[in-house]
Amino acid sequence: MHIDLVTIFPELVHPHLEASLLGKAIQNGSISVRVHDLREKGRGKHRSVDDAPFGGGAGMVMRPEPIFETVEPLKRAESYTVLLSPRGTLFRHEVAQRLSRLDHLILVCGRYEGVDERVAEHLCDEEVSIGDFVLAGGEIAALVIVEAVTRLLPGVLGNPTSLHSESHAAGALEYPQYTRPAEYRGWSVPDVLLSGDHAEVARWRRERSEELTATRRPDLVQE
Ligand code: JBZ
């Protein structure tokens, strides 16, 4: 899979692409990511990428030309272009799975108060939002998508069973985990986890998972 990420803040996204699981996935060739600086197609001496909104009002709007001129040369027949936008499809596990099956994903990060509507209408295939909170721009949202999608690619996670148990976690909350020491500051690990009884351990974990999901995320419990 190849991802092109379009932004006015390449320096903000680069460090995240080099670290951890993402960095390894890029190094071993499971995924390639290229970051494109929108300012290279900015207008005038100051390489401006924004302007005041038609109709008036506060704030600035991203101009269409730098975005079209950056994205169009990247597009191939199989490309899918996503605009990170607060009004987009909510990004959930199912969306990550759908995007992970693509060969070429183009992520366009908005900034300022918004992006000229012609970008969403005529350049992008879909708008995606990572949640109901206010961000200053799409960069962090794009990185969330890159990380979630990368983990789903074949060969990225060393241990495929951890992927299986976490796909469960996208539809239900995980059970509590413990490691050594068995007692810390007087707080003990549940006895069942030290019992060696694998069936009892599995049962305890299933019960805790169901209990947590019902109380904290009833929206995930489908009847
Ligand atoms: C997002 C104007 O650029 C923005 C602003 C907010 C924002 C995004 C892009 S993407 N919020 C989200 O995923 O919620």
Coordinates of N, CA and C and ligand atoms in Angstrom, one line a residue:
M1 N 0.8 -1.2 0.0 CA 0.0 0.0 0.0 C 0.9 1.3 0.0
H2 N 0.4 2.3 -0.8 CA 1.1 3.5 -0.8 C 0.2 4.6 -0.3
I3 N 0.7 5.5 0.6 CA -0.1 6.6 1.1 C 0.6 7.9 0.7
D4 N -0.1 8.9 0.1 CA 0.4 10.2 -0.1 C -0.3 11.1 0.9
L5 N 0.4 11.9 1.7 CA -0.1 12.7 2.7 C 0.1 14.2 2.3
V6 N -0.9 15.0 2.2 CA -0.8 16.4 1.7 C -1.1 17.3 2.9
T7 N -0.1 18.2 3.1 CA -0.2 19.0 4.4 C 0.6 20.3 4.2
I8 N 0.3 21.4 5.0 CA 1.1 22.5 5.1 C 2.1 22.4 6.2
F9 N 2.1 21.2 7.0 CA 3.0 21.0 8.1 C 3.7 19.7 8.0
P10 N 4.6 19.5 6.9 CA 5.3 18.2 6.8 C 6.2 17.9 8.1
E11 N 6.7 19.0 8.7 CA 7.5 18.8 9.9 C 6.8 18.2 11.1
L12 N 5.4 18.4 11.0 CA 4.6 17.9 12.1 C 4.4 16.4 12.0
V13 N 4.3 15.9 10.7 CA 3.9 14.5 10.5 C 5.1 13.6 10.4
H14 N 6.3 14.1 9.9 CA 7.4 13.3 9.7 C 7.9 12.5 10.9
P15 N 8.0 13.1 12.1 CA 8.5 12.3 13.2 C 7.7 11.1 13.5
H16 N 6.4 11.2 13.4 CA 5.4 10.1 13.7 C 5.6 9.0 12.7
L17 N 6.0 9.3 11.5 CA 6.1 8.2 10.5 C 7.4 7.4 10.7
E18 N 8.3 8.0 11.5 CA 9.6 7.3 11.6 C 9.6 6.4 12.9
A19 N 8.7 6.7 13.8 CA 8.8 6.0 15.1 C 8.0 4.7 15.1
S20 N 8.4 3.8 16.0 CA 7.6 2.6 16.4 C 7.1 1.7 15.3
L21 N 5.9 1.2 15.4 CA 5.4 0.2 14.5 C 5.3 0.8 13.0
L22 N 5.0 2.1 13.0 CA 4.8 2.7 11.7 C 6.2 2.8 11.0
G23 N 7.2 3.2 11.7 CA 8.5 3.3 11.2 C 9.0 2.0 10.7
K24 N 8.8 0.9 11.4 CA 9.2 -0.4 11.0 C 8.4 -0.9 9.8
A25 N 7.1 -0.6 9.7 CA 6.3 -1.0 8.6 C 6.8 -0.3 7.3
I26 N 7.3 0.9 7.5 CA 7.8 1.7 6.3 C 9.1 1.1 5.9
Q27 N 10.0 0.8 6.9 CA 11.3 0.2 6.7 C 11.2 -1.1 6.0
N28 N 10.3 -2.0 6.4 CA 10.3 -3.3 5.9 C 9.4 -3.4 4.6
G29 N 8.9 -2.2 4.2 CA 8.2 -2.2 2.9 C 6.8 -2.6 2.9
S30 N 6.2 -2.8 4.0 CA 4.7 -3.1 4.1 C 3.9 -2.0 3.6
I31 N 4.4 -0.8 3.8 CA 3.7 0.5 3.4 C 4.8 1.5 3.1
S32 N 4.4 2.4 2.1 CA 5.3 3.5 1.8 C 4.4 4.8 2.0
V33 N 5.0 5.8 2.6 CA 4.3 7.0 2.8 C 5.1 8.2 2.3
R34 N 4.5 9.0 1.5 CA 5.2 10.3 1.1 C 4.4 11.5 1.5
V35 N 5.2 12.4 2.0 CA 4.6 13.7 2.6 C 4.8 14.8 1.6
H36 N 3.7 15.5 1.2 CA 3.8 16.6 0.2 C 3.5 17.9 0.8
D37 N 4.3 18.9 0.6 CA 4.1 20.2 1.2 C 3.3 21.1 0.3
L38 N 2.1 21.4 0.8 CA 1.1 22.1 0.0 C 1.7 23.5 -0.4
R39 N 2.6 24.0 0.4 CA 3.1 25.4 0.1 C 3.9 25.4 -1.2
E40 N 4.4 24.3 -1.6 CA 5.1 24.3 -2.9 C 4.2 24.7 -4.0
K41 N 2.9 24.6 -3.9 CA 2.0 25.1 -4.9 C 1.2 26.3 -4.4
G42 N 1.8 27.0 -3.3 CA 1.1 28.2 -2.8 C 1.3 29.3 -3.7
R43 N 0.5 30.4 -3.5 CA 0.4 31.5 -4.4 C 1.3 32.7 -3.9
G44 N 2.0 33.3 -4.9 CA 2.7 34.5 -4.6 C 4.0 34.3 -3.8
K45 N 4.6 35.5 -3.4 CA 5.9 35.4 -2.8 C 5.8 34.7 -1.5
H46 N 4.7 34.7 -0.8 CA 4.6 34.1 0.5 C 4.0 32.7 0.4
R47 N 3.9 32.2 -0.8 CA 3.3 30.8 -1.1 C 2.0 30.6 -0.3
S48 N 1.1 31.6 -0.4 CA -0.1 31.6 0.3 C -1.0 30.4 -0.1
V49 N -1.6 29.7 0.9 CA -2.5 28.6 0.6 C -3.9 28.9 1.0
D50 N -4.2 30.1 1.6 CA -5.5 30.4 2.2 C -5.9 31.8 1.7
D51 N -7.2 32.1 2.0 CA -7.8 33.4 1.7 C -9.1 33.6 2.5
A52 N -9.6 34.8 2.4 CA -10.8 35.1 3.2 C -12.0 34.5 2.5
P53 N -13.0 34.1 3.3 CA -14.2 33.4 2.8 C -15.1 34.4 1.9
F54 N -15.5 33.9 0.8 CA -16.5 34.7 0.1 C -17.8 34.7 0.9
G55 N -18.5 35.9 0.9 CA -19.6 36.0 1.8 C -19.3 36.6 3.1
G56 N -18.0 36.7 3.4 CA -17.6 37.3 4.7 C -17.6 36.4 5.8
G57 N -17.2 36.9 7.0 CA -17.1 36.0 8.2 C -15.6 35.9 8.6
A58 N -15.5 35.4 9.8 CA -14.2 35.3 10.4 C -13.4 34.1 9.8
G59 N -12.0 34.2 10.0 CA -11.2 33.1 9.6 C -10.8 33.0 8.2
M60 N -10.0 32.1 7.8 CA -9.5 31.9 6.5 C -9.9 30.5 6.0
V61 N -9.9 30.4 4.6 CA -10.3 29.2 4.0 C -9.2 28.7 3.1
M62 N -8.9 27.5 3.0 CA -7.9 27.0 2.1 C -8.3 27.1 0.7
R63 N -7.4 27.7 -0.1 CA -7.7 27.9 -1.6 C -7.7 26.5 -2.3
P64 N -8.5 26.4 -3.4 CA -8.5 25.1 -4.1 C -7.2 24.8 -4.9
E65 N -6.6 25.9 -5.5 CA -5.6 25.6 -6.5 C -4.4 24.8 -6.0
P66 N -3.8 25.2 -4.8 CA -2.6 24.4 -4.3 C -3.0 23.0 -4.1
I67 N -4.2 22.7 -3.6 CA -4.6 21.4 -3.3 C -4.8 20.6 -4.6
F68 N -5.5 21.1 -5.5 CA -5.7 20.4 -6.8 C -4.4 20.1 -7.5
E69 N -3.5 21.2 -7.5 CA -2.2 21.0 -8.2 C -1.3 20.1 -7.5
T70 N -1.5 19.9 -6.2 CA -0.6 18.9 -5.5 C -1.2 17.5 -5.7
V71 N -2.5 17.3 -5.6 CA -3.1 16.0 -5.6 C -3.3 15.4 -7.0
E72 N -3.7 16.2 -8.0 CA -4.0 15.7 -9.3 C -2.8 14.9 -9.9
P73 N -1.6 15.4 -9.8 CA -0.5 14.6 -10.4 C -0.2 13.3 -9.6
L74 N -0.7 13.1 -8.4 CA -0.5 11.9 -7.6 C -1.5 10.8 -8.0
K75 N -2.6 11.2 -8.6 CA -3.7 10.3 -8.8 C -3.4 9.3 -9.9
R76 N -3.8 8.0 -9.6 CA -3.8 7.0 -10.6 C -5.2 6.4 -10.6
A77 N -5.4 5.4 -11.5 CA -6.7 4.8 -11.7 C -7.2 4.2 -10.4
E78 N -6.3 3.7 -9.6 CA -6.7 3.0 -8.3 C -6.7 3.8 -7.1
S79 N -6.4 5.1 -7.3 CA -6.3 6.0 -6.1 C -7.6 6.3 -5.4
Y80 N -7.6 6.5 -4.1 CA -8.7 6.9 -3.3 C -8.3 8.0 -2.5
T81 N -9.0 9.2 -2.6 CA -8.6 10.4 -2.0 C -9.6 10.8 -0.8
V82 N -9.0 11.0 0.3 CA -9.8 11.3 1.6 C -9.4 12.6 2.1
L83 N -10.4 13.4 2.3 CA -10.2 14.7 3.0 C -10.5 14.6 4.5
L84 N -9.6 15.0 5.3 CA -9.8 15.0 6.7 C -10.6 16.2 7.1
S85 N -11.8 16.0 7.6 CA -12.8 17.1 7.8 C -13.7 16.7 9.0
P86 N -14.0 17.8 9.8 CA -14.9 17.5 11.0 C -16.3 17.0 10.6
R87 N -16.7 17.2 9.3 CA -18.0 16.7 9.0 C -18.0 15.4 8.2
G88 N -16.8 14.7 8.3 CA -16.7 13.5 7.5 C -17.3 12.2 8.2
T89 N -17.3 11.1 7.5 CA -17.6 9.8 8.0 C -16.8 9.6 9.3
L90 N -17.5 9.1 10.4 CA -16.7 8.8 11.6 C -15.7 7.7 11.4
F91 N -14.5 7.9 11.7 CA -13.5 6.9 11.5 C -13.6 5.8 12.6
R92 N -14.0 4.6 12.2 CA -14.1 3.5 13.1 C -13.3 2.3 12.5
H93 N -13.3 1.2 13.3 CA -12.5 0.0 12.8 C -12.9 -0.4 11.4
E94 N -14.2 -0.4 11.1 CA -14.7 -0.8 9.8 C -14.2 0.0 8.7
V95 N -14.0 1.3 9.0 CA -13.5 2.3 8.0 C -12.0 2.0 7.8
A96 N -11.3 1.7 8.9 CA -9.8 1.3 8.8 C -9.7 0.1 8.0
Q97 N -10.6 -0.9 8.2 CA -10.5 -2.2 7.4 C -10.7 -1.9 5.9
R98 N -11.7 -1.1 5.6 CA -12.0 -0.7 4.2 C -10.8 0.0 3.6
L99 N -10.2 1.0 4.3 CA -9.1 1.7 3.7 C -7.9 0.8 3.6
S100 N -7.7 -0.2 4.5 CA -6.5 -1.0 4.4 C -6.5 -1.9 3.2
R101 N -7.6 -2.1 2.5 CA -7.7 -2.9 1.3 C -7.3 -2.1 0.1
L102 N -7.0 -0.8 0.2 CA -6.7 0.0 -1.0 C -5.2 -0.2 -1.3
D103 N -4.9 0.1 -2.6 CA -3.5 0.1 -3.0 C -2.9 1.5 -2.9
H104 N -3.7 2.5 -3.1 CA -3.2 3.9 -3.0 C -4.2 4.8 -2.3
L105 N -3.8 5.4 -1.2 CA -4.6 6.3 -0.4 C -3.9 7.6 -0.4
I106 N -4.7 8.7 -0.8 CA -4.2 10.1 -0.7 C -5.0 10.7 0.5
L107 N -4.3 11.3 1.4 CA -4.9 11.9 2.6 C -4.6 13.4 2.5
V108 N -5.7 14.2 2.5 CA -5.6 15.7 2.3 C -5.9 16.3 3.7
C109 N -5.0 17.0 4.3 CA -5.2 17.7 5.6 C -5.6 19.1 5.4
G110 N -6.8 19.4 6.0 CA -7.3 20.8 6.0 C -6.6 21.5 7.2
R111 N -6.6 22.8 7.1 CA -6.2 23.7 8.2 C -7.1 24.9 8.1
Y112 N -6.8 25.9 9.0 CA -7.6 27.1 9.1 C -9.1 26.8 9.4
E113 N -10.0 27.6 8.9 CA -11.4 27.4 9.3 C -12.1 26.4 8.4
G114 N -11.4 26.0 7.3 CA -12.0 25.0 6.4 C -11.3 25.0 5.1
V115 N -11.9 24.2 4.2 CA -11.3 24.0 2.8 C -12.4 24.4 1.8
D116 N -12.0 25.1 0.8 CA -12.9 25.4 -0.3 C -13.7 24.2 -0.7
E117 N -15.0 24.3 -0.8 CA -15.9 23.2 -1.0 C -15.6 22.4 -2.3
R118 N -15.0 23.0 -3.3 CA -14.7 22.4 -4.5 C -13.7 21.2 -4.4
V119 N -12.9 21.3 -3.3 CA -12.0 20.2 -3.0 C -12.7 18.9 -2.6
A120 N -13.7 19.1 -1.7 CA -14.5 17.9 -1.3 C -15.3 17.4 -2.5
E121 N -15.9 18.3 -3.2 CA -16.8 18.0 -4.3 C -16.2 17.4 -5.5
H122 N -15.0 17.9 -5.9 CA -14.5 17.5 -7.2 C -13.1 16.8 -7.2
L123 N -12.5 16.8 -6.0 CA -11.1 16.2 -5.9 C -11.1 14.9 -5.0
C124 N -11.9 15.0 -4.0 CA -11.9 13.9 -3.0 C -13.0 12.9 -3.1
D125 N -12.8 11.6 -2.8 CA -13.8 10.6 -2.8 C -14.6 10.5 -1.6
E126 N -14.1 11.0 -0.5 CA -14.8 10.8 0.8 C -14.2 11.8 1.8
E127 N -15.0 12.2 2.8 CA -14.5 13.0 3.9 C -14.5 12.1 5.2
V128 N -13.5 12.2 6.0 CA -13.4 11.3 7.2 C -13.0 12.2 8.4
S129 N -13.7 11.9 9.5 CA -13.4 12.6 10.8 C -13.0 11.6 11.8
I130 N -12.1 11.9 12.7 CA -11.7 10.9 13.7 C -12.5 11.1 15.0
G131 N -13.4 12.1 15.1 CA -14.3 12.1 16.3 C -14.9 13.5 16.5
D132 N -15.7 13.5 17.5 CA -16.5 14.7 17.8 C -15.7 15.6 18.8
F133 N -14.7 16.2 18.3 CA -13.9 17.2 19.1 C -13.3 18.1 18.1
V134 N -12.8 19.3 18.5 CA -12.3 20.3 17.6 C -10.8 20.2 17.5
L135 N -10.4 20.0 16.3 CA -8.9 20.0 16.0 C -8.6 21.3 15.2
A136 N -7.3 21.7 15.2 CA -6.9 22.8 14.4 C -6.7 22.5 13.0
G137 N -6.6 21.2 12.7 CA -6.3 20.8 11.3 C -6.3 19.3 11.2
G138 N -6.2 18.8 10.0 CA -6.3 17.4 9.7 C -5.1 16.5 9.9
E139 N -4.0 17.1 10.3 CA -2.7 16.4 10.4 C -2.7 15.2 11.4
I140 N -3.1 15.5 12.6 CA -3.2 14.4 13.6 C -4.2 13.4 13.2
A141 N -5.3 13.8 12.7 CA -6.3 12.9 12.2 C -5.8 12.0 11.1
A142 N -5.0 12.5 10.2 CA -4.4 11.7 9.1 C -3.4 10.7 9.7
L143 N -2.7 11.1 10.7 CA -1.7 10.2 11.4 C -2.4 9.0 12.1
V144 N -3.6 9.4 12.7 CA -4.4 8.3 13.3 C -4.8 7.3 12.3
I145 N -5.2 7.8 11.1 CA -5.6 6.9 10.0 C -4.5 6.1 9.5
V146 N -3.3 6.7 9.3 CA -2.1 6.0 8.8 C -1.8 4.8 9.8
E147 N -1.8 5.1 11.1 CA -1.4 4.1 12.1 C -2.4 3.0 12.1
A148 N -3.7 3.3 12.2 CA -4.8 2.3 12.3 C -4.8 1.4 11.1
V149 N -4.6 2.0 9.9 CA -4.6 1.2 8.6 C -3.4 0.4 8.5
T150 N -2.2 0.9 8.9 CA -1.0 0.2 8.8 C -1.0 -1.1 9.6
R151 N -1.5 -1.0 10.8 CA -1.6 -2.2 11.7 C -2.4 -3.4 11.1
L152 N -3.3 -3.0 10.2 CA -4.1 -4.1 9.6 C -3.5 -4.7 8.4
L153 N -2.4 -4.2 7.9 CA -1.8 -4.7 6.7 C -1.1 -6.0 7.0
P154 N -1.2 -7.0 6.0 CA -0.5 -8.3 6.3 C 1.0 -8.1 6.5
G155 N 1.5 -8.8 7.5 CA 3.0 -8.8 7.8 C 3.4 -7.6 8.7
V156 N 2.5 -6.7 9.1 CA 3.0 -5.6 9.9 C 3.1 -6.0 11.4
L157 N 2.1 -6.7 11.9 CA 2.1 -7.2 13.3 C 2.8 -8.5 13.3
G158 N 3.8 -8.7 14.1 CA 4.6 -9.9 14.2 C 3.7 -11.1 14.6
N159 N 2.7 -10.8 15.5 CA 1.9 -11.9 16.1 C 0.5 -11.7 15.6
P160 N 0.0 -12.6 14.7 CA -1.4 -12.4 14.2 C -2.5 -12.6 15.2
T161 N -2.2 -13.3 16.3 CA -3.3 -13.5 17.3 C -3.5 -12.2 18.1
S162 N -2.6 -11.3 18.2 CA -2.8 -10.0 18.8 C -3.8 -9.2 18.0
L163 N -3.7 -9.3 16.6 CA -4.6 -8.6 15.7 C -6.0 -9.2 15.9
H164 N -6.1 -10.5 16.1 CA -7.4 -11.1 16.2 C -8.1 -10.6 17.5
S165 N -7.3 -10.6 18.6 CA -7.9 -10.2 19.9 C -8.2 -8.7 19.9
E166 N -7.5 -7.9 19.1 CA -7.8 -6.5 19.1 C -8.9 -6.2 18.1
S167 N -9.2 -7.0 17.1 CA -10.3 -6.8 16.3 C -11.6 -7.0 17.1
H168 N -11.5 -7.9 18.1 CA -12.5 -8.1 19.1 C -12.6 -6.8 19.9
A169 N -11.5 -6.1 20.2 CA -11.5 -4.9 21.0 C -12.2 -3.8 20.2
A170 N -12.3 -3.8 18.9 CA -13.0 -2.8 18.2 C -14.5 -2.9 18.3
G171 N -15.0 -4.1 18.8 CA -16.4 -4.3 18.9 C -16.8 -4.5 20.4
A172 N -15.8 -4.6 21.3 CA -16.0 -4.8 22.7 C -14.7 -4.4 23.4
L173 N -14.8 -4.0 24.7 CA -13.7 -3.5 25.4 C -12.8 -4.7 25.9
E174 N -11.5 -4.5 25.9 CA -10.6 -5.6 26.4 C -10.7 -5.8 27.9
Y175 N -10.5 -7.0 28.3 CA -10.4 -7.3 29.8 C -9.2 -6.7 30.4
P176 N -9.1 -6.5 31.7 CA -7.9 -5.9 32.4 C -6.7 -6.9 32.3
Q177 N -5.6 -6.3 32.1 CA -4.3 -7.0 32.0 C -3.4 -6.7 33.2
Y178 N -2.7 -7.7 33.6 CA -1.7 -7.6 34.7 C -0.4 -8.2 34.4
T179 N 0.7 -7.8 35.0 CA 2.0 -8.4 34.8 C 2.7 -8.4 36.2
R180 N 3.9 -8.9 36.3 CA 4.6 -8.9 37.6 C 4.8 -7.4 38.1
P181 N 4.9 -7.2 39.4 CA 4.8 -8.2 40.5 C 3.3 -8.6 40.8
A182 N 3.1 -9.8 41.3 CA 1.8 -10.3 41.7 C 1.2 -9.5 42.8
E183 N 2.0 -8.8 43.6 CA 1.5 -7.9 44.5 C 2.3 -6.6 44.5
Y184 N 1.6 -5.4 44.4 CA 2.3 -4.1 44.3 C 1.6 -3.2 45.2
R185 N 2.3 -2.6 46.2 CA 1.7 -1.7 47.2 C 0.4 -2.3 47.9
G186 N 0.4 -3.6 48.0 CA -0.7 -4.2 48.6 C -1.9 -4.6 47.7
W187 N -1.7 -4.2 46.4 CA -2.7 -4.5 45.4 C -2.4 -5.8 44.7
S188 N -3.3 -6.8 44.8 CA -3.0 -8.1 44.3 C -3.6 -8.3 42.9
V189 N -2.9 -9.1 42.1 CA -3.5 -9.6 40.8 C -4.6 -10.6 41.2
P190 N -5.7 -10.5 40.4 CA -6.8 -11.5 40.7 C -6.2 -13.0 40.7
D191 N -6.6 -13.7 41.7 CA -6.1 -15.1 41.9 C -6.2 -16.0 40.7
V192 N -7.3 -15.9 40.0 CA -7.6 -16.7 38.8 C -6.5 -16.7 37.8
L193 N -5.9 -15.5 37.7 CA -4.8 -15.3 36.6 C -3.6 -16.0 37.0
L194 N -3.4 -16.4 38.3 CA -2.2 -17.1 38.7 C -2.5 -18.6 38.9
S195 N -3.8 -19.0 38.6 CA -4.2 -20.3 39.0 C -3.7 -21.4 38.0
G196 N -3.3 -21.0 36.8 CA -2.9 -22.0 35.8 C -4.1 -22.7 35.1
D197 N -5.3 -22.3 35.5 CA -6.5 -23.0 34.9 C -7.0 -22.1 33.7
H198 N -6.6 -22.6 32.5 CA -6.8 -21.8 31.3 C -8.2 -21.5 31.0
A199 N -9.1 -22.5 31.3 CA -10.5 -22.4 31.0 C -11.1 -21.3 31.9
E200 N -10.7 -21.3 33.2 CA -11.2 -20.3 34.2 C -10.7 -19.0 33.8
V201 N -9.4 -18.9 33.4 CA -8.8 -17.6 32.9 C -9.6 -17.0 31.8
A202 N -9.9 -17.9 30.8 CA -10.7 -17.4 29.6 C -12.1 -17.0 30.0
R203 N -12.7 -17.7 31.0 CA -14.0 -17.3 31.4 C -14.0 -16.0 32.1
W204 N -13.0 -15.8 33.0 CA -12.9 -14.5 33.8 C -12.7 -13.4 32.8
R205 N -11.9 -13.6 31.8 CA -11.6 -12.5 30.8 C -12.9 -12.1 30.0
R206 N -13.6 -13.2 29.6 CA -14.8 -12.9 28.8 C -15.8 -12.1 29.7
E207 N -16.0 -12.5 30.9 CA -16.9 -11.8 31.8 C -16.5 -10.4 32.0
R208 N -15.2 -10.2 32.3 CA -14.8 -8.8 32.6 C -15.0 -7.9 31.3
S209 N -14.7 -8.5 30.1 CA -14.8 -7.8 28.9 C -16.3 -7.4 28.7
E210 N -17.2 -8.4 28.9 CA -18.6 -8.1 28.7 C -19.1 -7.0 29.7
E211 N -18.7 -7.1 30.9 CA -19.1 -6.2 32.0 C -18.6 -4.8 31.6
L212 N -17.3 -4.6 31.3 CA -16.8 -3.3 30.9 C -17.5 -2.7 29.7
T213 N -17.8 -3.6 28.7 CA -18.4 -3.1 27.5 C -19.9 -2.6 27.8
A214 N -20.6 -3.4 28.6 CA -22.0 -3.0 29.0 C -22.0 -1.7 29.7
T215 N -21.1 -1.5 30.7 CA -21.2 -0.3 31.5 C -20.6 0.9 30.8
R216 N -19.4 0.8 30.2 CA -18.8 2.0 29.6 C -19.1 2.3 28.2
R217 N -19.4 1.2 27.4 CA -19.7 1.4 26.0 C -20.9 0.6 25.5
P218 N -22.1 1.0 26.2 CA -23.3 0.2 25.8 C -23.6 0.4 24.3
D219 N -23.1 1.4 23.7 CA -23.3 1.6 22.2 C -22.7 0.5 21.4
L220 N -21.7 -0.2 22.0 CA -21.0 -1.3 21.2 C -21.8 -2.6 21.4
V221 N -22.7 -2.7 22.3 CA -23.4 -3.9 22.5 C -24.6 -4.0 21.6
Q222 N -24.5 -4.9 20.6 CA -25.7 -5.0 19.7 C -26.6 -6.1 20.1
E223 N -27.9 -5.8 20.2 CA -28.9 -6.8 20.7 C -29.5 -7.4 19.5
Ligands
JBZ1 C1 -11.0 16.7 12.1 C2 -9.8 22.7 8.8 O1 -9.1 21.5 9.0 C3 -9.6 20.7 9.9 C4 -10.2 21.1 11.1 C5 -10.7 20.3 12.0 C6 -10.6 18.9 11.8 C7 -10.1 18.5 10.6 C8 -9.5 19.3 9.7 S1 -10.2 16.7 10.6 N1 -11.2 17.9 12.6 C9 -11.5 15.5 12.7 O2 -11.1 14.4 12.3 O3 -12.3 15.6 13.6

